[in-house]
PDB file of C-alpha atoms in Angstrom:
ATOM      1  CA  MET A 647     253.748  86.182 110.065  1.00  0.00           C
ATOM      2  CA  GLY A 648     250.834  85.079 107.912  1.00  0.00           C
ATOM      3  CA  TYR A 649     249.190  81.675 107.823  1.00  0.00           C
ATOM      4  CA  GLN A 650     251.335  78.827 106.478  1.00  0.00           C
ATOM      5  CA  HIS A 651     249.792  75.459 105.707  1.00  0.00           C
ATOM      6  CA  SER A 652     251.635  72.292 106.682  1.00  0.00           C
ATOM      7  CA  MET A 653     250.100  69.438 104.698  1.00  0.00           C
ATOM      8  CA  ILE A 654     251.838  66.056 104.559  1.00  0.00           C
ATOM      9  CA  CYS A 655     251.979  65.022 100.916  1.00  0.00           C
ATOM     10  CA  HIS A 656     253.593  61.967  99.300  1.00  0.00           C
ATOM     11  CA  THR A 657     253.221  61.502  95.537  1.00  0.00           C
ATOM     12  CA  GLU A 658     254.606  59.096  92.981  1.00  0.00           C
ATOM     13  CA  GLY A 659     254.106  59.409  89.227  1.00  0.00           C
ATOM     14  CA  ILE A 660     252.489  62.877  89.420  1.00  0.00           C
ATOM     15  CA  HIS A 661     254.416  65.842  88.012  1.00  0.00           C
ATOM     16  CA  PRO A 662     253.703  69.547  87.422  1.00  0.00           C
ATOM     17  CA  VAL A 663     253.866  70.559  83.757  1.00  0.00           C
ATOM     18  CA  ALA A 664     253.990  74.308  84.515  1.00  0.00           C
ATOM     19  CA  PRO A 665     255.257  76.406  87.418  1.00  0.00           C
ATOM     20  CA  VAL A 666     253.011  76.253  90.463  1.00  0.00           C
ATOM     21  CA  ARG A 667     251.237  79.535  91.201  1.00  0.00           C
ATOM     22  CA  TRP A 668     250.240  80.444  94.732  1.00  0.00           C
ATOM     23  CA  ARG A 669     249.213  83.366  96.906  1.00  0.00           C
ATOM     24  CA  GLY A 670     249.015  83.721 100.675  1.00  0.00           C
ATOM     25  CA  LEU A 671     246.018  85.584 102.066  1.00  0.00           C
ATOM     26  CA  ASP A 672     244.477  86.199 105.479  1.00  0.00           C
ATOM     27  CA  GLY A 673     244.201  82.741 107.055  1.00  0.00           C
ATOM     28  CA  LEU A 674     244.452  80.850 103.781  1.00  0.00           C
ATOM     29  CA  VAL A 675     246.744  79.889 100.913  1.00  0.00           C
ATOM     30  CA  SER A 676     245.587  79.483  97.308  1.00  0.00           C
ATOM     31  CA  VAL A 677     247.646  77.198  95.054  1.00  0.00           C
ATOM     32  CA  TYR A 678     247.081  76.531  91.338  1.00  0.00           C
ATOM     33  CA  TRP A 679     248.512  73.367  89.766  1.00  0.00           C
ATOM     34  CA  ASP A 680     248.810  72.249  86.145  1.00  0.00           C
ATOM     35  CA  ALA A 681     250.027  68.674  86.269  1.00  0.00           C
ATOM     36  CA  GLU A 682     249.868  65.150  84.865  1.00  0.00           C
ATOM     37  CA  GLY A 683     249.634  61.725  86.417  1.00  0.00           C
ATOM     38  CA  PHE A 684     250.654  58.428  84.834  1.00  0.00           C
ATOM     39  CA  CYS A 685     248.707  55.188  85.033  1.00  0.00           C
ATOM     40  CA  GLY A 686     249.384  53.730  88.471  1.00  0.00           C
ATOM     41  CA  ALA A 687     250.454  57.069  89.957  1.00  0.00           C
ATOM     42  CA  HIS A 688     249.364  57.496  93.541  1.00  0.00           C
ATOM     43  CA  ALA A 689     249.432  60.010  96.366  1.00  0.00           C
ATOM     44  CA  TYR A 690     248.722  60.479 100.071  1.00  0.00           C
ATOM     45  CA  TYR A 691     247.565  63.756 101.663  1.00  0.00           C
ATOM     46  CA  LEU A 692     246.980  64.705 105.294  1.00  0.00           C
ATOM     47  CA  SER A 693     246.477  68.246 106.548  1.00  0.00           C
ATOM     48  CA  PRO A 694     245.864  69.631 110.045  1.00  0.00           C
ATOM     49  CA  ASP A 695     243.694  72.275 108.371  1.00  0.00           C
ATOM     50  CA  PRO A 696     240.584  72.037 106.192  1.00  0.00           C
ATOM     51  CA  ARG A 697     241.176  72.233 102.462  1.00  0.00           C
ATOM     52  CA  ILE A 698     239.211  72.552  99.241  1.00  0.00           C
ATOM     53  CA  VAL A 699     240.244  71.085  95.886  1.00  0.00           C
ATOM     54  CA  ILE A 700     238.559  72.169  92.648  1.00  0.00           C
ATOM     55  CA  PHE A 701     239.443  70.517  89.327  1.00  0.00           C
ATOM     56  CA  PHE A 702     238.972  72.412  86.062  1.00  0.00           C
ATOM     57  CA  ASN A 703     238.350  69.257  84.035  1.00  0.00           C
ATOM     58  CA  ASP A 704     236.621  65.950  84.682  1.00  0.00           C
ATOM     59  CA  VAL A 705     239.021  63.632  86.493  1.00  0.00           C
ATOM     60  CA  SER A 706     236.472  61.020  87.583  1.00  0.00           C
ATOM     61  CA  PRO A 707     237.350  58.484  84.786  1.00  0.00           C
ATOM     62  CA  HIS A 708     241.069  58.695  85.654  1.00  0.00           C
ATOM     63  CA  ILE A 709     241.508  59.183  89.432  1.00  0.00           C
ATOM     64  CA  ARG A 710     240.153  57.098  92.301  1.00  0.00           C
ATOM     65  CA  MET A 711     240.145  58.288  95.898  1.00  0.00           C
ATOM     66  CA  SER A 712     239.719  56.775  99.348  1.00  0.00           C
ATOM     67  CA  ASN A 713     240.046  57.787 102.985  1.00  0.00           C
ATOM     68  CA  ARG A 714     241.608  54.415 103.801  1.00  0.00           C
ATOM     69  CA  GLN A 715     244.668  53.073 102.080  1.00  0.00           C
ATOM     70  CA  THR A 716     243.336  49.513 102.246  1.00  0.00           C
ATOM     71  CA  ASP A 717     240.000  50.444 100.632  1.00  0.00           C
ATOM     72  CA  PHE A 718     241.246  50.523  97.024  1.00  0.00           C
ATOM     73  CA  GLY A 719     239.448  47.905  95.001  1.00  0.00           C
ATOM     74  CA  ALA A 720     236.664  47.622  97.565  1.00  0.00           C
ATOM     75  CA  HIS A 721     235.331  50.997  98.651  1.00  0.00           C
ATOM     76  CA  ASP A 722     237.290  53.544  96.649  1.00  0.00           C
ATOM     77  CA  ARG A 723     235.335  56.031  94.525  1.00  0.00           C
ATOM     78  CA  PRO A 724     235.882  58.387  91.585  1.00  0.00           C
ATOM     79  CA  MET A 725     237.506  61.698  92.361  1.00  0.00           C
ATOM     80  CA  THR A 726     234.904  64.420  91.886  1.00  0.00           C
ATOM     81  CA  ARG A 727     235.480  67.905  90.517  1.00  0.00           C
ATOM     82  CA  ALA A 728     235.130  69.652  93.873  1.00  0.00           C
ATOM     83  CA  VAL A 729     236.119  68.202  97.245  1.00  0.00           C
ATOM     84  CA  TYR A 730     236.081  69.576 100.778  1.00  0.00           C
ATOM     85  CA  VAL A 731     238.365  67.655 103.145  1.00  0.00           C
ATOM     86  CA  PRO A 732     237.945  68.387 106.884  1.00  0.00           C
ATOM     87  CA  ALA A 733     241.003  68.910 109.045  1.00  0.00           C
ATOM     88  CA  GLY A 734     242.812  65.689 109.902  1.00  0.00           C
ATOM     89  CA  VAL A 735     241.055  63.516 107.299  1.00  0.00           C
ATOM     90  CA  PRO A 736     243.552  61.508 105.196  1.00  0.00           C
ATOM     91  CA  VAL A 737     243.089  61.043 101.445  1.00  0.00           C
ATOM     92  CA  TRP A 738     244.697  58.488  99.157  1.00  0.00           C
ATOM     93  CA  THR A 739     244.436  58.792  95.368  1.00  0.00           C
ATOM     94  CA  LYS A 740     245.357  56.486  92.484  1.00  0.00           C
ATOM     95  CA  PHE A 741     245.445  57.071  88.708  1.00  0.00           C
ATOM     96  CA  THR A 742     243.838  54.384  86.561  1.00  0.00           C
ATOM     97  CA  SER A 743     245.104  55.993  83.326  1.00  0.00           C
ATOM     98  CA  TRP A 744     247.333  58.843  82.219  1.00  0.00           C
ATOM     99  CA  HIS A 745     245.674  62.210  82.655  1.00  0.00           C
ATOM    100  CA  ARG A 746     246.629  65.857  82.505  1.00  0.00           C
ATOM    101  CA  PHE A 747     244.688  68.043  84.890  1.00  0.00           C
ATOM    102  CA  SER A 748     244.617  71.449  86.544  1.00  0.00           C
ATOM    103  CA  HIS A 749     243.186  72.275  89.923  1.00  0.00           C
ATOM    104  CA  LEU A 750     242.983  74.925  92.626  1.00  0.00           C
ATOM    105  CA  ASP A 751     243.962  73.987  96.180  1.00  0.00           C
ATOM    106  CA  LEU A 752     242.634  76.163  98.986  1.00  0.00           C
ATOM    107  CA  HIS A 753     244.307  75.557 102.331  1.00  0.00           C
ATOM    108  CA  LEU A 754     242.341  77.314 105.072  1.00  0.00           C
ATOM    109  CA  HIS A 755     242.904  77.827 108.761  1.00  0.00           C
ATOM    110  CA  GLU A 756     239.814  76.512 110.561  1.00  0.00           C
ATOM    111  CA  ASP A 757     239.367  79.828 112.395  1.00  0.00           C
ATOM    112  CA  ARG A 758     239.197  81.577 109.016  1.00  0.00           C
ATOM    113  CA  LEU A 759     236.416  79.282 107.845  1.00  0.00           C
ATOM    114  CA  LEU A 760     234.563  79.779 111.116  1.00  0.00           C
ATOM    115  CA  ARG A 761     234.726  83.541 110.566  1.00  0.00           C
ATOM    116  CA  PHE A 762     233.016  83.026 107.206  1.00  0.00           C
ATOM    117  CA  LEU A 763     230.240  80.913 108.712  1.00  0.00           C
ATOM    118  CA  ILE A 764     229.490  81.884 112.316  1.00  0.00           C
ATOM    119  CA  PRO A 765     227.767  85.236 111.615  1.00  0.00           C
ATOM    120  CA  SER A 766     225.165  83.397 109.529  1.00  0.00           C
ATOM    121  CA  VAL A 767     224.765  79.960 111.107  1.00  0.00           C
ATOM    122  CA  GLY A 768     226.140  80.241 114.641  1.00  0.00           C
ATOM    123  CA  ALA A 769     229.220  78.657 116.185  1.00  0.00           C
ATOM    124  CA  SER A 770     227.828  75.195 116.927  1.00  0.00           C
ATOM    125  CA  ALA A 771     226.398  74.691 113.439  1.00  0.00           C
ATOM    126  CA  ALA A 772     229.563  76.088 111.841  1.00  0.00           C
ATOM    127  CA  ARG A 773     231.792  73.596 113.649  1.00  0.00           C
ATOM    128  CA  ALA A 774     229.497  70.719 112.698  1.00  0.00           C
ATOM    129  CA  ILE A 775     229.558  71.821 109.052  1.00  0.00           C
ATOM    130  CA  LEU A 776     233.362  71.870 109.002  1.00  0.00           C
ATOM    131  CA  ARG A 777     233.480  68.256 110.196  1.00  0.00           C
ATOM    132  CA  ARG A 778     231.492  66.978 107.170  1.00  0.00           C
ATOM    133  CA  SER A 779     233.316  65.985 103.982  1.00  0.00           C
ATOM    134  CA  VAL A 780     231.842  67.128 100.674  1.00  0.00           C
ATOM    135  CA  GLU A 781     232.402  65.671  97.187  1.00  0.00           C
ATOM    136  CA  ILE A 782     230.441  67.019  94.209  1.00  0.00           C
ATOM    137  CA  GLN A 783     230.739  66.496  90.480  1.00  0.00           C
ATOM    138  CA  ASP A 784     228.445  69.299  89.258  1.00  0.00           C
ATOM    139  CA  VAL A 785     230.493  72.347  90.211  1.00  0.00           C
ATOM    140  CA  GLY A 786     228.339  74.945  88.445  1.00  0.00           C
ATOM    141  CA  PRO A 787     229.171  78.490  89.635  1.00  0.00           C
ATOM    142  CA  ILE A 788     231.917  77.165  91.911  1.00  0.00           C
ATOM    143  CA  GLU A 789     234.129  76.740  88.846  1.00  0.00           C
ATOM    144  CA  VAL A 790     233.516  80.357  87.801  1.00  0.00           C
ATOM    145  CA  LEU A 791     234.523  81.581  91.266  1.00  0.00           C
ATOM    146  CA  ALA A 792     237.551  79.283  91.284  1.00  0.00           C
ATOM    147  CA  ARG A 793     238.771  80.643  87.948  1.00  0.00           C
ATOM    148  CA  MET A 794     238.451  84.178  89.304  1.00  0.00           C
ATOM    149  CA  ILE A 795     240.619  83.128  92.258  1.00  0.00           C
ATOM    150  CA  VAL A 796     243.200  81.638  89.878  1.00  0.00           C
ATOM    151  CA  ASP A 797     243.323  84.943  88.006  1.00  0.00           C
ATOM    152  CA  GLU A 798     244.041  86.778  91.271  1.00  0.00           C
ATOM    153  CA  VAL A 799     246.625  84.173  92.278  1.00  0.00           C
ATOM    154  CA  SER A 800     248.384  84.432  88.907  1.00  0.00           C
ATOM    155  CA  ASN A 801     248.142  88.176  88.440  1.00  0.00           C
ATOM    156  CA  PRO A 802     246.899  90.091  91.507  1.00  0.00           C
ATOM    157  CA  THR A 803     245.075  93.242  90.414  1.00  0.00           C
ATOM    158  CA  ARG A 804     242.948  94.081  93.454  1.00  0.00           C
ATOM    159  CA  HIS A 805     243.188  94.308  97.215  1.00  0.00           C
ATOM    160  CA  ALA A 806     243.603  90.918  98.944  1.00  0.00           C
ATOM    161  CA  VAL A 807     240.122  91.234 100.452  1.00  0.00           C
ATOM    162  CA  TYR A 808     238.691  90.637  96.966  1.00  0.00           C
ATOM    163  CA  ALA A 809     240.373  87.222  96.629  1.00  0.00           C
ATOM    164  CA  GLU A 810     239.490  86.384 100.242  1.00  0.00           C
ATOM    165  CA  SER A 811     235.818  87.123  99.579  1.00  0.00           C
ATOM    166  CA  LEU A 812     235.934  84.857  96.506  1.00  0.00           C
ATOM    167  CA  VAL A 813     237.332  82.059  98.653  1.00  0.00           C
ATOM    168  CA  GLY A 814     234.554  82.641 101.165  1.00  0.00           C
ATOM    169  CA  SER A 815     231.986  82.361  98.388  1.00  0.00           C
ATOM    170  CA  VAL A 816     233.505  79.094  97.164  1.00  0.00           C
ATOM    171  CA  ALA A 817     233.515  77.670 100.685  1.00  0.00           C
ATOM    172  CA  THR A 818     229.898  78.565 101.406  1.00  0.00           C
ATOM    173  CA  ALA A 819     228.798  77.255  98.000  1.00  0.00           C
ATOM    174  CA  LEU A 820     230.580  73.927  98.500  1.00  0.00           C
ATOM    175  CA  LEU A 821     230.101  73.170 102.186  1.00  0.00           C
ATOM    176  CA  ASP A 822     227.161  71.095 103.396  1.00  0.00           C
ATOM    177  CA  ILE A 823     225.051  73.811 105.048  1.00  0.00           C
ATOM    178  CA  PRO A 824     221.546  72.438 105.750  1.00  0.00           C
ATOM    179  CA  VAL A 825     218.676  74.649 104.619  1.00  0.00           C
ATOM    180  CA  GLY A 826     217.298  76.647 107.512  1.00  0.00           C
ATOM    181  CA  VAL A 827     220.335  76.416 109.797  1.00  0.00           C
ATOM    182  CA  GLY A 828     220.916  79.806 111.374  1.00  0.00           C
ATOM    183  CA  GLU A 829     218.186  81.438 109.317  1.00  0.00           C
ATOM    184  CA  ARG A 830     216.250  84.129 111.090  1.00  0.00           C
ATOM    185  CA  SER A 831     212.545  83.901 111.723  1.00  0.00           C
ATOM    186  CA  PRO A 832     210.605  86.298 109.462  1.00  0.00           C
ATOM    187  CA  SER A 833     209.106  87.820 112.617  1.00  0.00           C
ATOM    188  CA  GLY A 834     212.548  88.557 114.038  1.00  0.00           C
ATOM    189  CA  ARG A 835     211.770  86.262 116.970  1.00  0.00           C
ATOM    190  CA  ILE A 836     213.155  82.966 118.188  1.00  0.00           C
ATOM    191  CA  THR A 837     210.973  80.070 117.079  1.00  0.00           C
ATOM    192  CA  GLN A 838     209.312  77.656 119.490  1.00  0.00           C
ATOM    193  CA  ALA A 839     211.508  74.839 118.214  1.00  0.00           C
ATOM    194  CA  GLN A 840     214.600  76.893 119.010  1.00  0.00           C
ATOM    195  CA  MET A 841     213.263  77.725 122.477  1.00  0.00           C
ATOM    196  CA  ASN A 842     212.610  74.036 123.101  1.00  0.00           C
ATOM    197  CA  ARG A 843     216.224  73.201 122.185  1.00  0.00           C
ATOM    198  CA  LEU A 844     217.465  75.945 124.477  1.00  0.00           C
ATOM    199  CA  LEU A 845     215.284  74.825 127.396  1.00  0.00           C
ATOM    200  CA  SER A 846     216.449  71.243 126.979  1.00  0.00           C
ATOM    201  CA  ALA A 847     220.108  72.240 126.955  1.00  0.00           C
ATOM    202  CA  PHE A 848     219.662  74.660 129.861  1.00  0.00           C
ATOM    203  CA  ASP A 849     217.792  72.174 132.061  1.00  0.00           C
ATOM    204  CA  ALA A 850     220.478  69.555 131.388  1.00  0.00           C
ATOM    205  CA  ARG A 851     223.046  71.733 133.149  1.00  0.00           C
ATOM    206  CA  THR A 852     223.307  70.787 136.807  1.00  0.00           C
ATOM    207  CA  ASP A 853     223.985  74.388 137.817  1.00  0.00           C
ATOM    208  CA  HIS A 854     221.516  75.821 135.274  1.00  0.00           C
ATOM    209  CA  ARG A 855     224.062  78.274 133.917  1.00  0.00           C
ATOM    210  CA  MET A 856     224.988  79.080 130.307  1.00  0.00           C
ATOM    211  CA  SER A 857     226.871  81.963 128.775  1.00  0.00           C
ATOM    212  CA  VAL A 858     225.062  84.024 126.151  1.00  0.00           C
ATOM    213  CA  ALA A 859     227.471  82.612 123.572  1.00  0.00           C
ATOM    214  CA  GLU A 860     226.545  79.049 124.577  1.00  0.00           C
ATOM    215  CA  MET A 861     222.835  79.863 124.420  1.00  0.00           C
ATOM    216  CA  ALA A 862     223.207  81.319 120.928  1.00  0.00           C
ATOM    217  CA  GLU A 863     225.338  78.375 119.796  1.00  0.00           C
ATOM    218  CA  THR A 864     222.708  75.900 121.026  1.00  0.00           C
ATOM    219  CA  ILE A 865     220.120  77.201 118.571  1.00  0.00           C
ATOM    220  CA  GLY A 866     222.524  78.022 115.736  1.00  0.00           C
ATOM    221  CA  LEU A 867     222.453  81.826 115.794  1.00  0.00           C
ATOM    222  CA  SER A 868     225.140  84.469 116.051  1.00  0.00           C
ATOM    223  CA  GLU A 869     225.437  85.950 119.524  1.00  0.00           C
ATOM    224  CA  SER A 870     224.434  89.468 118.442  1.00  0.00           C
ATOM    225  CA  TRP A 871     221.337  88.308 116.540  1.00  0.00           C
ATOM    226  CA  PHE A 872     220.377  85.909 119.342  1.00  0.00           C
ATOM    227  CA  THR A 873     220.488  88.627 121.995  1.00  0.00           C
ATOM    228  CA  THR A 874     218.194  90.931 120.019  1.00  0.00           C
ATOM    229  CA  ALA A 875     215.765  88.195 118.962  1.00  0.00           C
ATOM    230  CA  PHE A 876     215.659  86.682 122.441  1.00  0.00           C
ATOM    231  CA  ARG A 877     214.641  89.940 124.073  1.00  0.00           C
ATOM    232  CA  GLN A 878     212.004  90.531 121.425  1.00  0.00           C
ATOM    233  CA  THR A 879     210.634  87.024 122.003  1.00  0.00           C
ATOM    234  CA  THR A 880     210.699  86.831 125.810  1.00  0.00           C
ATOM    235  CA  GLY A 881     210.766  90.454 126.909  1.00  0.00           C
ATOM    236  CA  LYS A 882     213.944  89.707 128.864  1.00  0.00           C
ATOM    237  CA  THR A 883     217.644  89.660 128.197  1.00  0.00           C
ATOM    238  CA  PRO A 884     219.175  86.161 128.070  1.00  0.00           C
ATOM    239  CA  LEU A 885     220.723  86.623 131.515  1.00  0.00           C
ATOM    240  CA  GLN A 886     217.479  87.922 133.047  1.00  0.00           C
ATOM    241  CA  TRP A 887     215.641  84.913 131.643  1.00  0.00           C
ATOM    242  CA  GLN A 888     218.356  82.609 132.915  1.00  0.00           C
ATOM    243  CA  LEU A 889     218.180  84.011 136.452  1.00  0.00           C
ATOM    244  CA  THR A 890     214.418  83.540 136.458  1.00  0.00           C
ATOM    245  CA  ARG A 891     214.813  79.899 135.397  1.00  0.00           C
ATOM    246  CA  ARG A 892     217.422  79.325 138.114  1.00  0.00           C
ATOM    247  CA  ILE A 893     215.149  80.788 140.765  1.00  0.00           C
ATOM    248  CA  GLU A 894     212.303  78.577 139.527  1.00  0.00           C
ATOM    249  CA  ARG A 895     214.649  75.616 139.950  1.00  0.00           C
ATOM    250  CA  ALA A 896     215.559  76.876 143.431  1.00  0.00           C
ATOM    251  CA  GLN A 897     211.866  76.958 144.321  1.00  0.00           C
ATOM    252  CA  SER A 898     211.510  73.340 143.210  1.00  0.00           C
ATOM    253  CA  LEU A 899     214.480  72.268 145.312  1.00  0.00           C
ATOM    254  CA  LEU A 900     213.200  74.176 148.352  1.00  0.00           C
ATOM    255  CA  THR A 901     209.792  72.450 148.187  1.00  0.00           C
ATOM    256  CA  GLU A 902     210.817  68.984 146.992  1.00  0.00           C
ATOM    257  CA  THR A 903     214.022  68.368 148.975  1.00  0.00           C
ATOM    258  CA  GLY A 904     215.359  68.951 152.432  1.00  0.00           C
ATOM    259  CA  LEU A 905     218.404  70.832 151.129  1.00  0.00           C
ATOM    260  CA  SER A 906     219.450  73.896 153.089  1.00  0.00           C
ATOM    261  CA  VAL A 907     219.303  77.280 151.383  1.00  0.00           C
ATOM    262  CA  ALA A 908     223.118  77.288 151.334  1.00  0.00           C
ATOM    263  CA  SER A 909     223.159  73.878 149.602  1.00  0.00           C
ATOM    264  CA  VAL A 910     220.627  75.044 147.011  1.00  0.00           C
ATOM    265  CA  ALA A 911     222.819  78.076 146.341  1.00  0.00           C
ATOM    266  CA  VAL A 912     225.852  75.857 145.733  1.00  0.00           C
ATOM    267  CA  GLN A 913     223.932  73.440 143.500  1.00  0.00           C
ATOM    268  CA  LEU A 914     222.650  76.252 141.279  1.00  0.00           C
ATOM    269  CA  GLY A 915     225.982  78.020 140.936  1.00  0.00           C
ATOM    270  CA  PHE A 916     225.367  81.050 143.135  1.00  0.00           C
ATOM    271  CA  SER A 917     228.444  82.365 144.893  1.00  0.00           C
ATOM    272  CA  ASP A 918     226.922  81.840 148.349  1.00  0.00           C
ATOM    273  CA  GLN A 919     223.642  81.840 150.278  1.00  0.00           C
ATOM    274  CA  ALA A 920     223.569  85.643 150.422  1.00  0.00           C
ATOM    275  CA  HIS A 921     223.819  85.864 146.625  1.00  0.00           C
ATOM    276  CA  LEU A 922     220.917  83.438 146.156  1.00  0.00           C
ATOM    277  CA  THR A 923     218.854  85.277 148.767  1.00  0.00           C
ATOM    278  CA  LYS A 924     219.408  88.620 147.037  1.00  0.00           C
ATOM    279  CA  VAL A 925     218.388  87.347 143.599  1.00  0.00           C
ATOM    280  CA  PHE A 926     215.507  85.287 145.015  1.00  0.00           C
ATOM    281  CA  ARG A 927     214.067  88.362 146.761  1.00  0.00           C
ATOM    282  CA  GLN A 928     214.430  90.476 143.602  1.00  0.00           C
ATOM    283  CA  ILE A 929     212.395  87.986 141.565  1.00  0.00           C
ATOM    284  CA  THR A 930     209.833  86.686 144.088  1.00  0.00           C
ATOM    285  CA  GLY A 931     209.688  89.467 146.690  1.00  0.00           C
ATOM    286  CA  GLU A 932     210.617  87.025 149.476  1.00  0.00           C
ATOM    287  CA  THR A 933     213.716  85.365 150.882  1.00  0.00           C
ATOM    288  CA  PRO A 934     214.176  81.642 150.166  1.00  0.00           C
ATOM    289  CA  ALA A 935     213.562  80.750 153.796  1.00  0.00           C
ATOM    290  CA  ALA A 936     210.366  82.802 153.997  1.00  0.00           C
ATOM    291  CA  TRP A 937     209.131  81.392 150.697  1.00  0.00           C
ATOM    292  CA  ARG A 938     209.788  77.818 151.887  1.00  0.00           C
ATOM    293  CA  ARG A 939     207.885  78.414 155.151  1.00  0.00           C
ATOM    294  CA  ALA A 940     204.947  79.849 153.230  1.00  0.00           C
ATOM    295  CA  GLN A 941     204.774  76.762 151.004  1.00  0.00           C
ATOM    296  CA  ARG A 942     204.646  74.464 154.032  1.00  0.00           C
ATOM    297  CA  MET A 943     201.777  76.264 155.761  1.00  0.00           C
TER     298      MET A 943
END
């Protein structure tokens, strides 16, 4: 069964003036409305999924919106022509005058949006982006893309992947994606700033262990690009580099504390003392015990 959105919606004084047109796609539903709202009309919306609303005319003089029901008259604001509402964020609207309007609603499963974003910006940045609301009045090319989606919703003429790619373009044009996030260094290497973020995150782990996916997410890159760029930058795979850092931490513990080799192994996430000894010898040429004795001489 395909994706089905489940938005809670309560409206009063808002009515469609033409049949609603909709189309279900992979991980999203596109809905086109032509409707009118009377002065004093109001509505409440809450969705467990992210959604995008694009109006095809200027509604700002006629509709006010708020994320708190009690904010009307104090902190409400004009409804803009394009809005991104993160999952779980409530929206209240109120009409200050009669208005006829048309708009496109895009209901998207969060995983679908992440699939649009992660290859370019990385998982951590993508999730942060999806938590930020967006409201813009100058829709520019977003309106052109939205009208193309409406055409495919009303009269499908191409494979569904065409409409899905249009939705992806609308999402990436509307969402708040900071310049530079996930962008690759011109040299194809990881930048020093990215390495500093990675080192900070890695050293904060008590066991000094991170999966490759977590390492890539920390600096906002896709896992595949991170792995290639990391090796080009350091000359090691992420896991080789990580083992070296863990052994360096083991050396510090062996010289600065009275911990046994077995205790050091446990603290750094090795399966047992024998595992630490094997890796330690591979990297330093000595066993932990022999290395510790040599440091004390």
